[in-house]
Amino acid sequence: MRNDEIASVFDEIADMLELGGENFFRVRAYRNAARTVRDYPEQVTALSREKLDEIPGIGADLADKIATLAATGDLPMRAELKRSFPTGLLDLRNVGGLGPKRIRLLAERLHIRNREDLRRAAEAGQLRTIRGFGPKLEERIVKSLAHTVDEAGQRMQYPEAALVANNLVAYLRGCPQVKQVEVAGSFRRRRDTVGDLDVLVAASEAEPVIRRFLKFPGVTNELGAGDTKATVVVGDKLQIDLRVVPCSSWGAALVYFTGSKAHSVHIRRIAQTYGLLLNEYGLFRSERAIAGAEERDIYKALGMDWVPPELREDRGEVEAALDHRLPALLQRSDLRGDLHTHSTWSDGRATIREMARRAAASGLEYFAVTDHSQRLAMVHGLDSGRLREQAREIEAVGAKVSGIKVLSGIEVDILEDGTLDLPDGVLEELDWVVASVHSKLEQEPSAMTRRLVRAIRNPNVDVIGHPSGRLIGRREASGFDLREVLRVAHEEGCALEVNAQPDRLDLIDTACMAAKRAGVKLVISSDAHHPRDFAALEYGVNQARRGWIEPSDVLNTRPLKELSQRG
Ligand code: DGT
Ligand code: CA
Ligand code: CA
Ligand code: ZN
């Protein structure tokens, strides 16, 4: 068990003791122990019993508990305490404005045992009958309850969040006290979805910044405002946390609020090994700040290269930054082509010519028209006859639109048994073949693995489209055996797609990492159904960057000539 995990156990025990009305000193002993362990420079589970006893604030009893935690991962005491409370009661700790003391009052006076009880009592105006529960607190509780419920499981997709983020950044820059603005958190790490936005501002003075923030157009709810921070809801669900810091802490705060938590915890441990303290205010030796204003300087002072936010998930990036072997990540400008697009020949909304013009304007050198195959009758999937007709149009457009080479391709359906929806003789004639699963996605994992493997074995298939079939928030990824699929893809020289549609982003980041390790090439594709969809390539690049992908791992970074000469 890591120090932070042990610390959370102690914190939870302290909460439960307090909830049960245990005396102050006993509660405080666990809180202090939590803090001590969390900040301890070495892993406490690796210490000898003597060394453990020597840590200030850790007596024999707590040392025993740490030993038990290390050995079993839990404490009988914690399990026992947990059983003594209704689960709904412990969950109230996640409601804004409520700590153990107040929850205890609610339970004693109003017999509240869970969120539902709390909501009813609040709506009936009963909370303010308890001393210390003013109308303001009541309002905060009601808001927090409403918010946590409709937010549950509802993360916002990146592009929608980006729209708000970009407007807000521009808006905040209009405040003369603002020196720096960045949207940190999962947004800066370019996760496919964000829970909320964490906006960080460096300013000469906080108050005017907070005031302006609260007046941001689109704010529908103010969840709280203090001297240096505030929280609002924009639209019907996006929460935004603002934090204002002095310029001297900008870099440190940026590291802290960019996270991920696991990354921050890891680099804080690195700092401790140098006898330094890293927190959101700066990097300190004793009391003296040795870095803080710039993110780069903090990493540098720790002997690390600056880590791109997309990598900050504690998936090996800390070690790589210490060894100066971080990857040179793919960028949007590295992409020379797009190898999965649709037109009005199937379910696209624009003609090949319109798509070609926009592809050229998007800085691409080539793109492949890959409409659906016959099996998808609903979207007028192409049979071999219409495919031949389409090839003539592609040639004509290619001759007319300058600056772009149009390839003739197909997104051929992978049928249930892994055979393809068009004969090999037809596929052979094409410049580019994407093979995708669009039906029977709920197949058993073993059947899906066999299906994909069979498609990959077909020498005409260049790439597997949206391999997992997931649709964010709507459909789970199909559970095939990724290792086996990667093994065969490597053998056959078949690529896998990173579909850039914001609700697909398929492959996901960790699968990109696995593909790279297996020596399988990727293709970043827009799957554009409209000219504006070429812009989605950016989201695919984000996902690939989170998967440590470099330009050489991606086929469509290659000039067309190299692409067609490939093995
Ligand atoms: P999200 O909002 O669920 O998409 O994910 P994040 O990563 O944006 O998480 P959020 O909004 O809860 O917190 C923003 C950042 O603040 C997070 O990435 C790291 C930092 N942070 C939050 N809580 C803690 C904590 O307890 N310890 C540390 N070290 N950092 C934290
Ligand atoms: Ca966040
Ligand atoms: Ca947040
Ligand atoms: Zn598709």
Coordinates of N, CA and C and ligand atoms in Angstrom, one line a residue, residues 185-187 194-198, ligand 2:
G185 N -6.4 20.7 -14.9 CA -7.2 19.5 -14.7 C -7.2 18.6 -15.9
S186 N -8.2 17.7 -16.0 CA -8.3 16.7 -17.0 C -8.4 17.4 -18.4
F187 N -8.9 18.6 -18.4 CA -9.0 19.3 -19.7 C -7.6 19.5 -20.3
V194 N -14.4 15.4 -19.6 CA -14.0 16.1 -18.4 C -15.2 16.1 -17.4
G195 N -14.8 15.9 -16.1 CA -15.8 16.0 -15.0 C -16.2 17.4 -14.8
D196 N -15.2 18.3 -14.6 CA -15.4 19.7 -14.5 C -14.2 20.4 -15.0
L197 N -14.3 21.8 -15.2 CA -13.1 22.6 -15.6 C -12.5 23.2 -14.4
D198 N -11.1 23.2 -14.4 CA -10.4 23.8 -13.3 C -9.6 24.9 -13.9
Ligands
CA2 CA -11.6 18.8 -13.5

